[in-house]
Amino acid sequence: MSTRVFIDAPGAVGRAALDAEESHYLRRVRRVADGARVEAIDPAGTIWLAEVASGDARGTELRLVEPRPAPAPARELVLLLGLPEPAAVLDLLPGVCELGVAEVVLVRCMRSQGAAPGDARIDRVLRAAQRQCGRPRPPAVHGPLALPAALSHRADLPGFFAWEELRAPASGGLGVGPGARLCVGPEGGFAAAEVESLRAAGFVAIGLGPYTLRTGTAAMVGLARLLFA
């Protein structure tokens, strides 16, 4: 796995300084020495090939060599996530980031439990996922929103919802096109009135297999199905 760090200013061929947090990660956690090659991600979402020039765990200077291309996902996906417990949201976010999901909307459903994780915790989890997978920008995270408001978000994209009543994957193509929205319910699933709201908003039910899946599992399976449809 490449070592990746974040720089605070838009990059250009030349020098860039790491703050104390990034320097500590580079020097103490990854134990990277001067002269090593790393990848640096700037606020504009550009990934740079860089060389560690000097410094220590309190501050490090990089030499930015050249920008590297950042491949884009096959299509734009938006996840409408019926809120499970906060820990389950945090467990799911790295996989969502790695799949290249563009946006995550946290949705308060009738059977949602607990509050959404705080912004700082979400940012830390997504940054760690970016380090691992090399994604230059994290998914945008919105909400929590009530279901009606969430269903109107990105209405330009076709909508699908994972429904536990469908015990086997639907046959045939899904007609995803360049992008899609996927709505997944919280633990316990959607209430009957919510299923009606989803259908009234034009969302199509899809099955994800013969068994009832946890929210995080359903989200990953459904996203993969739409991504590779």
mmCIF file of N, CA and C in Angstrom, residues 118-216:
data_model
loop_
_atom_site.group_PDB
_atom_site.id
_atom_site.type_symbol
_atom_site.label_atom_id
_atom_site.label_comp_id
_atom_site.label_asym_id
_atom_site.label_seq_id
_atom_site.Cartn_x
_atom_site.Cartn_y
_atom_site.Cartn_z
ATOM 1 N N GLY A 118 -20.920 12.212 15.010
ATOM 2 C CA GLY A 118 -20.516 13.596 14.833
ATOM 3 C C GLY A 118 -19.667 13.797 13.593
ATOM 4 N N ASP A 119 -19.640 15.032 13.111
ATOM 5 C CA ASP A 119 -18.887 15.339 11.889
ATOM 6 C C ASP A 119 -17.407 15.010 12.037
ATOM 7 N N ALA A 120 -16.837 15.296 13.197
ATOM 8 C CA ALA A 120 -15.403 15.055 13.385
ATOM 9 C C ALA A 120 -15.076 13.570 13.275
ATOM 10 N N ARG A 121 -15.926 12.715 13.845
ATOM 11 C CA ARG A 121 -15.686 11.274 13.753
ATOM 12 C C ARG A 121 -15.833 10.787 12.318
ATOM 13 N N ILE A 122 -16.837 11.306 11.612
ATOM 14 C CA ILE A 122 -17.021 10.938 10.207
ATOM 15 C C ILE A 122 -15.802 11.345 9.390
ATOM 16 N N ASP A 123 -15.301 12.563 9.622
ATOM 17 C CA ASP A 123 -14.137 13.040 8.868
ATOM 18 C C ASP A 123 -12.916 12.161 9.126
ATOM 19 N N ARG A 124 -12.697 11.758 10.374
ATOM 20 C CA ARG A 124 -11.539 10.923 10.692
ATOM 21 C C ARG A 124 -11.624 9.565 10.002
ATOM 22 N N VAL A 125 -12.810 8.972 10.012
ATOM 23 C CA VAL A 125 -12.991 7.664 9.379
ATOM 24 C C VAL A 125 -12.779 7.766 7.877
ATOM 25 N N LEU A 126 -13.320 8.796 7.254
ATOM 26 C CA LEU A 126 -13.173 8.944 5.807
ATOM 27 C C LEU A 126 -11.730 9.257 5.414
ATOM 28 N N ARG A 127 -11.042 10.040 6.222
ATOM 29 C CA ARG A 127 -9.645 10.341 5.909
ATOM 30 C C ARG A 127 -8.805 9.065 5.970
ATOM 31 N N ALA A 128 -9.056 8.238 6.971
ATOM 32 C CA ALA A 128 -8.329 6.961 7.054
ATOM 33 C C ALA A 128 -8.624 6.088 5.846
ATOM 34 N N ALA A 129 -9.878 6.097 5.390
ATOM 35 C CA ALA A 129 -10.235 5.312 4.202
ATOM 36 C C ALA A 129 -9.541 5.854 2.957
ATOM 37 N N GLN A 130 -9.431 7.170 2.847
ATOM 38 C CA GLN A 130 -8.716 7.753 1.710
ATOM 39 C C GLN A 130 -7.245 7.350 1.711
ATOM 40 N N ARG A 131 -6.636 7.332 2.889
ATOM 41 C CA ARG A 131 -5.237 6.902 2.974
ATOM 42 C C ARG A 131 -5.090 5.484 2.433
ATOM 43 N N GLN A 132 -6.054 4.638 2.759
ATOM 44 C CA GLN A 132 -5.955 3.232 2.376
ATOM 45 C C GLN A 132 -6.181 3.031 0.880
ATOM 46 N N CYS A 133 -7.220 3.675 0.330
ATOM 47 C CA CYS A 133 -7.625 3.361 -1.042
ATOM 48 C C CYS A 133 -7.086 4.329 -2.084
ATOM 49 N N GLY A 134 -6.592 5.483 -1.655
ATOM 50 C CA GLY A 134 -6.046 6.436 -2.615
ATOM 51 C C GLY A 134 -7.076 7.316 -3.284
ATOM 52 N N ARG A 135 -8.260 7.397 -2.705
ATOM 53 C CA ARG A 135 -9.288 8.264 -3.278
ATOM 54 C C ARG A 135 -8.967 9.726 -2.944
ATOM 55 N N PRO A 136 -8.986 10.621 -3.949
ATOM 56 C CA PRO A 136 -8.572 11.997 -3.680
ATOM 57 C C PRO A 136 -9.595 12.837 -2.925
ATOM 58 N N ARG A 137 -10.869 12.541 -3.079
ATOM 59 C CA ARG A 137 -11.917 13.292 -2.377
ATOM 60 C C ARG A 137 -12.837 12.309 -1.656
ATOM 61 N N PRO A 138 -13.263 12.619 -0.440
ATOM 62 C CA PRO A 138 -14.188 11.725 0.249
ATOM 63 C C PRO A 138 -15.609 11.925 -0.277
ATOM 64 N N PRO A 139 -16.510 10.975 -0.013
ATOM 65 C CA PRO A 139 -17.908 11.225 -0.354
ATOM 66 C C PRO A 139 -18.468 12.358 0.501
ATOM 67 N N ALA A 140 -19.358 13.142 -0.080
ATOM 68 C CA ALA A 140 -20.060 14.161 0.699
ATOM 69 C C ALA A 140 -21.095 13.467 1.583
ATOM 70 N N VAL A 141 -21.179 13.869 2.842
ATOM 71 C CA VAL A 141 -22.126 13.276 3.785
ATOM 72 C C VAL A 141 -23.122 14.343 4.208
ATOM 73 N N HIS A 142 -24.420 14.062 4.048
ATOM 74 C CA HIS A 142 -25.483 15.010 4.364
ATOM 75 C C HIS A 142 -26.399 14.437 5.455
ATOM 76 N N GLY A 143 -27.120 15.306 6.096
ATOM 77 C CA GLY A 143 -28.144 14.871 7.033
ATOM 78 C C GLY A 143 -27.699 14.877 8.477
ATOM 79 N N PRO A 144 -28.548 14.243 9.293
ATOM 80 C CA PRO A 144 -29.702 13.390 8.958
ATOM 81 C C PRO A 144 -30.896 14.192 8.416
ATOM 82 N N LEU A 145 -31.600 13.567 7.459
ATOM 83 C CA LEU A 145 -32.812 14.123 6.878
ATOM 84 C C LEU A 145 -33.973 13.170 7.106
ATOM 85 N N ALA A 146 -35.179 13.726 7.158
ATOM 86 C CA ALA A 146 -36.374 12.892 7.148
ATOM 87 C C ALA A 146 -36.490 12.226 5.778
ATOM 88 N N LEU A 147 -37.161 11.084 5.731
ATOM 89 C CA LEU A 147 -37.242 10.324 4.485
ATOM 90 C C LEU A 147 -37.797 11.141 3.324
ATOM 91 N N PRO A 148 -38.881 11.919 3.467
ATOM 92 C CA PRO A 148 -39.378 12.674 2.307
ATOM 93 C C PRO A 148 -38.334 13.617 1.718
ATOM 94 N N ALA A 149 -37.591 14.298 2.579
ATOM 95 C CA ALA A 149 -36.557 15.209 2.085
ATOM 96 C C ALA A 149 -35.435 14.434 1.416
ATOM 97 N N ALA A 150 -35.061 13.292 1.978
ATOM 98 C CA ALA A 150 -33.987 12.488 1.397
ATOM 99 C C ALA A 150 -34.372 11.977 0.011
ATOM 100 N N LEU A 151 -35.634 11.608 -0.174
ATOM 101 C CA LEU A 151 -36.060 11.054 -1.460
ATOM 102 C C LEU A 151 -36.050 12.094 -2.573
ATOM 103 N N SER A 152 -36.060 13.367 -2.219
ATOM 104 C CA SER A 152 -36.004 14.415 -3.240
ATOM 105 C C SER A 152 -34.573 14.804 -3.582
ATOM 106 N N HIS A 153 -33.592 14.278 -2.824
ATOM 107 C CA HIS A 153 -32.191 14.617 -3.080
ATOM 108 C C HIS A 153 -31.704 13.893 -4.337
ATOM 109 N N ARG A 154 -31.098 14.630 -5.225
ATOM 110 C CA ARG A 154 -30.578 14.108 -6.487
ATOM 111 C C ARG A 154 -31.657 13.353 -7.276
ATOM 112 N N ALA A 155 -32.801 14.009 -7.416
ATOM 113 C CA ALA A 155 -33.923 13.392 -8.128
ATOM 114 C C ALA A 155 -33.633 13.200 -9.614
ATOM 115 N N ASP A 156 -32.507 13.736 -10.087
ATOM 116 C CA ASP A 156 -32.126 13.516 -11.481
ATOM 117 C C ASP A 156 -31.622 12.099 -11.723
ATOM 118 N N LEU A 157 -31.309 11.363 -10.655
ATOM 119 C CA LEU A 157 -30.803 10.000 -10.787
ATOM 120 C C LEU A 157 -31.909 8.994 -10.500
ATOM 121 N N PRO A 158 -31.942 7.865 -11.209
ATOM 122 C CA PRO A 158 -32.945 6.838 -10.904
ATOM 123 C C PRO A 158 -32.730 6.293 -9.497
ATOM 124 N N GLY A 159 -33.837 5.913 -8.854
ATOM 125 C CA GLY A 159 -33.769 5.455 -7.475
ATOM 126 C C GLY A 159 -34.130 3.986 -7.327
ATOM 127 N N PHE A 160 -33.429 3.304 -6.423
ATOM 128 C CA PHE A 160 -33.691 1.900 -6.088
ATOM 129 C C PHE A 160 -33.683 1.776 -4.571
ATOM 130 N N PHE A 161 -34.424 0.808 -4.066
ATOM 131 C CA PHE A 161 -34.340 0.568 -2.626
ATOM 132 C C PHE A 161 -34.248 -0.919 -2.351
ATOM 133 N N ALA A 162 -33.391 -1.259 -1.388
ATOM 134 C CA ALA A 162 -33.218 -2.646 -0.984
ATOM 135 C C ALA A 162 -34.394 -3.024 -0.088
ATOM 136 N N TRP A 163 -35.106 -4.088 -0.500
ATOM 137 C CA TRP A 163 -36.324 -4.482 0.214
ATOM 138 C C TRP A 163 -36.214 -5.943 0.609
ATOM 139 N N GLU A 164 -36.302 -6.164 1.915
ATOM 140 C CA GLU A 164 -36.122 -7.525 2.433
ATOM 141 C C GLU A 164 -37.243 -8.472 2.017
ATOM 142 N N GLU A 165 -38.353 -7.939 1.553
ATOM 143 C CA GLU A 165 -39.452 -8.810 1.109
ATOM 144 C C GLU A 165 -39.112 -9.532 -0.197
ATOM 145 N N LEU A 166 -38.149 -9.001 -0.953
ATOM 146 C CA LEU A 166 -37.690 -9.696 -2.162
ATOM 147 C C LEU A 166 -36.553 -10.617 -1.759
ATOM 148 N N ARG A 167 -36.802 -11.907 -1.700
ATOM 149 C CA ARG A 167 -35.842 -12.845 -1.143
ATOM 150 C C ARG A 167 -34.819 -13.369 -2.143
ATOM 151 N N ALA A 168 -34.843 -12.880 -3.361
ATOM 152 C CA ALA A 168 -33.847 -13.278 -4.353
ATOM 153 C C ALA A 168 -33.565 -12.084 -5.246
ATOM 154 N N PRO A 169 -32.356 -11.983 -5.790
ATOM 155 C CA PRO A 169 -32.056 -10.862 -6.678
ATOM 156 C C PRO A 169 -33.003 -10.832 -7.868
ATOM 157 N N ALA A 170 -33.415 -9.639 -8.243
ATOM 158 C CA ALA A 170 -34.262 -9.501 -9.419
ATOM 159 C C ALA A 170 -33.472 -9.865 -10.661
ATOM 160 N N SER A 171 -34.133 -10.429 -11.640
ATOM 161 C CA SER A 171 -33.460 -10.796 -12.887
ATOM 162 C C SER A 171 -33.495 -9.618 -13.847
ATOM 163 N N GLY A 172 -32.571 -9.652 -14.812
ATOM 164 C CA GLY A 172 -32.550 -8.612 -15.829
ATOM 165 C C GLY A 172 -31.765 -7.391 -15.378
ATOM 166 N N GLY A 173 -31.565 -6.462 -16.321
ATOM 167 C CA GLY A 173 -30.811 -5.250 -16.036
ATOM 168 C C GLY A 173 -31.614 -4.273 -15.197
ATOM 169 N N LEU A 174 -30.886 -3.365 -14.558
ATOM 170 C CA LEU A 174 -31.535 -2.391 -13.683
ATOM 171 C C LEU A 174 -31.724 -1.038 -14.349
ATOM 172 N N GLY A 175 -31.146 -0.834 -15.513
ATOM 173 C CA GLY A 175 -31.295 0.458 -16.170
ATOM 174 C C GLY A 175 -30.667 1.583 -15.381
ATOM 175 N N VAL A 176 -29.431 1.355 -14.895
ATOM 176 C CA VAL A 176 -28.795 2.337 -14.016
ATOM 177 C C VAL A 176 -28.320 3.559 -14.794
ATOM 178 N N GLY A 177 -27.727 3.363 -15.978
ATOM 179 C CA GLY A 177 -27.205 4.500 -16.719
ATOM 180 C C GLY A 177 -25.952 5.058 -16.056
ATOM 181 N N PRO A 178 -25.718 6.367 -16.175
ATOM 182 C CA PRO A 178 -24.489 6.956 -15.624
ATOM 183 C C PRO A 178 -24.495 7.121 -14.114
ATOM 184 N N GLY A 179 -25.623 6.920 -13.477
ATOM 185 C CA GLY A 179 -25.678 7.079 -12.024
ATOM 186 C C GLY A 179 -26.982 6.565 -11.455
ATOM 187 N N ALA A 180 -27.032 6.454 -10.127
ATOM 188 C CA ALA A 180 -28.237 5.950 -9.467
ATOM 189 C C ALA A 180 -28.188 6.282 -7.988
ATOM 190 N N ARG A 181 -29.367 6.232 -7.366
ATOM 191 C CA ARG A 181 -29.495 6.342 -5.915
ATOM 192 C C ARG A 181 -29.937 4.998 -5.350
ATOM 193 N N LEU A 182 -29.390 4.653 -4.187
ATOM 194 C CA LEU A 182 -29.807 3.444 -3.482
ATOM 195 C C LEU A 182 -30.243 3.830 -2.090
ATOM 196 N N CYS A 183 -31.440 3.421 -1.711
ATOM 197 C CA CYS A 183 -31.951 3.661 -0.366
ATOM 198 C C CYS A 183 -31.974 2.333 0.388
ATOM 199 N N VAL A 184 -31.361 2.320 1.564
ATOM 200 C CA VAL A 184 -31.286 1.126 2.405
ATOM 201 C C VAL A 184 -31.882 1.465 3.757
ATOM 202 N N GLY A 185 -32.715 0.583 4.268
ATOM 203 C CA GLY A 185 -33.378 0.843 5.539
ATOM 204 C C GLY A 185 -32.491 0.568 6.740
ATOM 205 N N PRO A 186 -32.918 0.995 7.927
ATOM 206 C CA PRO A 186 -32.179 0.713 9.158
ATOM 207 C C PRO A 186 -32.407 -0.728 9.591
ATOM 208 N N GLU A 187 -31.779 -1.116 10.691
ATOM 209 C CA GLU A 187 -32.063 -2.448 11.232
ATOM 210 C C GLU A 187 -33.557 -2.542 11.515
ATOM 211 N N GLY A 188 -34.180 -3.616 11.065
ATOM 212 C CA GLY A 188 -35.628 -3.745 11.174
ATOM 213 C C GLY A 188 -36.345 -3.415 9.887
ATOM 214 N N GLY A 189 -35.639 -2.795 8.936
ATOM 215 C CA GLY A 189 -36.215 -2.552 7.628
ATOM 216 C C GLY A 189 -37.132 -1.348 7.556
ATOM 217 N N PHE A 190 -37.708 -1.169 6.394
ATOM 218 C CA PHE A 190 -38.653 -0.081 6.166
ATOM 219 C C PHE A 190 -40.029 -0.455 6.696
ATOM 220 N N ALA A 191 -40.740 0.514 7.242
ATOM 221 C CA ALA A 191 -42.145 0.341 7.575
ATOM 222 C C ALA A 191 -42.969 0.366 6.287
ATOM 223 N N ALA A 192 -44.183 -0.186 6.358
ATOM 224 C CA ALA A 192 -45.023 -0.276 5.161
ATOM 225 C C ALA A 192 -45.266 1.094 4.539
ATOM 226 N N ALA A 193 -45.497 2.113 5.392
ATOM 227 C CA ALA A 193 -45.740 3.457 4.870
ATOM 228 C C ALA A 193 -44.514 4.007 4.156
ATOM 229 N N GLU A 194 -43.323 3.628 4.612
ATOM 230 C CA GLU A 194 -42.097 4.093 3.958
ATOM 231 C C GLU A 194 -41.919 3.436 2.593
ATOM 232 N N VAL A 195 -42.279 2.174 2.491
ATOM 233 C CA VAL A 195 -42.214 1.501 1.189
ATOM 234 C C VAL A 195 -43.139 2.202 0.209
ATOM 235 N N GLU A 196 -44.325 2.585 0.669
ATOM 236 C CA GLU A 196 -45.256 3.313 -0.195
ATOM 237 C C GLU A 196 -44.659 4.643 -0.636
ATOM 238 N N SER A 197 -43.986 5.342 0.293
ATOM 239 C CA SER A 197 -43.359 6.628 -0.046
ATOM 240 C C SER A 197 -42.249 6.441 -1.071
ATOM 241 N N LEU A 198 -41.466 5.402 -0.901
ATOM 242 C CA LEU A 198 -40.391 5.124 -1.849
ATOM 243 C C LEU A 198 -40.954 4.867 -3.245
ATOM 244 N N ARG A 199 -41.969 4.061 -3.325
ATOM 245 C CA ARG A 199 -42.562 3.751 -4.629
ATOM 246 C C ARG A 199 -43.219 4.984 -5.242
ATOM 247 N N ALA A 200 -43.860 5.795 -4.409
ATOM 248 C CA ALA A 200 -44.482 7.008 -4.927
ATOM 249 C C ALA A 200 -43.445 7.978 -5.469
ATOM 250 N N ALA A 201 -42.215 7.931 -4.914
ATOM 251 C CA ALA A 201 -41.134 8.799 -5.381
ATOM 252 C C ALA A 201 -40.402 8.209 -6.586
ATOM 253 N N GLY A 202 -40.872 7.051 -7.076
ATOM 254 C CA GLY A 202 -40.278 6.449 -8.258
ATOM 255 C C GLY A 202 -39.150 5.476 -7.993
ATOM 256 N N PHE A 203 -38.914 5.128 -6.724
ATOM 257 C CA PHE A 203 -37.867 4.168 -6.400
ATOM 258 C C PHE A 203 -38.348 2.748 -6.708
ATOM 259 N N VAL A 204 -37.437 1.942 -7.241
ATOM 260 C CA VAL A 204 -37.738 0.566 -7.639
ATOM 261 C C VAL A 204 -37.122 -0.384 -6.613
ATOM 262 N N ALA A 205 -37.921 -1.358 -6.138
ATOM 263 C CA ALA A 205 -37.421 -2.327 -5.166
ATOM 264 C C ALA A 205 -36.491 -3.321 -5.838
ATOM 265 N N ILE A 206 -35.379 -3.632 -5.173
ATOM 266 C CA ILE A 206 -34.470 -4.668 -5.656
ATOM 267 C C ILE A 206 -34.193 -5.641 -4.518
ATOM 268 N N GLY A 207 -34.003 -6.905 -4.868
ATOM 269 C CA GLY A 207 -33.658 -7.926 -3.895
ATOM 270 C C GLY A 207 -32.154 -8.130 -3.839
ATOM 271 N N LEU A 208 -31.666 -8.568 -2.678
ATOM 272 C CA LEU A 208 -30.229 -8.729 -2.485
ATOM 273 C C LEU A 208 -29.864 -10.131 -2.022
ATOM 274 N N GLY A 209 -30.744 -11.094 -2.250
ATOM 275 C CA GLY A 209 -30.420 -12.458 -1.874
ATOM 276 C C GLY A 209 -31.496 -13.093 -1.029
ATOM 277 N N PRO A 210 -31.309 -14.345 -0.642
ATOM 278 C CA PRO A 210 -32.367 -15.100 0.035
ATOM 279 C C PRO A 210 -32.530 -14.778 1.510
ATOM 280 N N TYR A 211 -31.560 -14.055 2.109
ATOM 281 C CA TYR A 211 -31.602 -13.829 3.553
ATOM 282 C C TYR A 211 -31.704 -12.341 3.873
ATOM 283 N N THR A 212 -32.154 -12.053 5.085
ATOM 284 C CA THR A 212 -32.233 -10.670 5.539
ATOM 285 C C THR A 212 -30.836 -10.189 5.930
ATOM 286 N N LEU A 213 -30.407 -9.081 5.349
ATOM 287 C CA LEU A 213 -29.066 -8.557 5.564
ATOM 288 C C LEU A 213 -29.076 -7.415 6.577
ATOM 289 N N ARG A 214 -27.970 -7.270 7.285
ATOM 290 C CA ARG A 214 -27.795 -6.086 8.106
ATOM 291 C C ARG A 214 -27.700 -4.855 7.214
ATOM 292 N N THR A 215 -27.942 -3.693 7.813
ATOM 293 C CA THR A 215 -27.948 -2.462 7.030
ATOM 294 C C THR A 215 -26.647 -2.270 6.273
ATOM 295 N N GLY A 216 -25.501 -2.430 6.953
ATOM 296 C CA GLY A 216 -24.219 -2.228 6.293
ATOM 297 C C GLY A 216 -23.973 -3.215 5.173
#
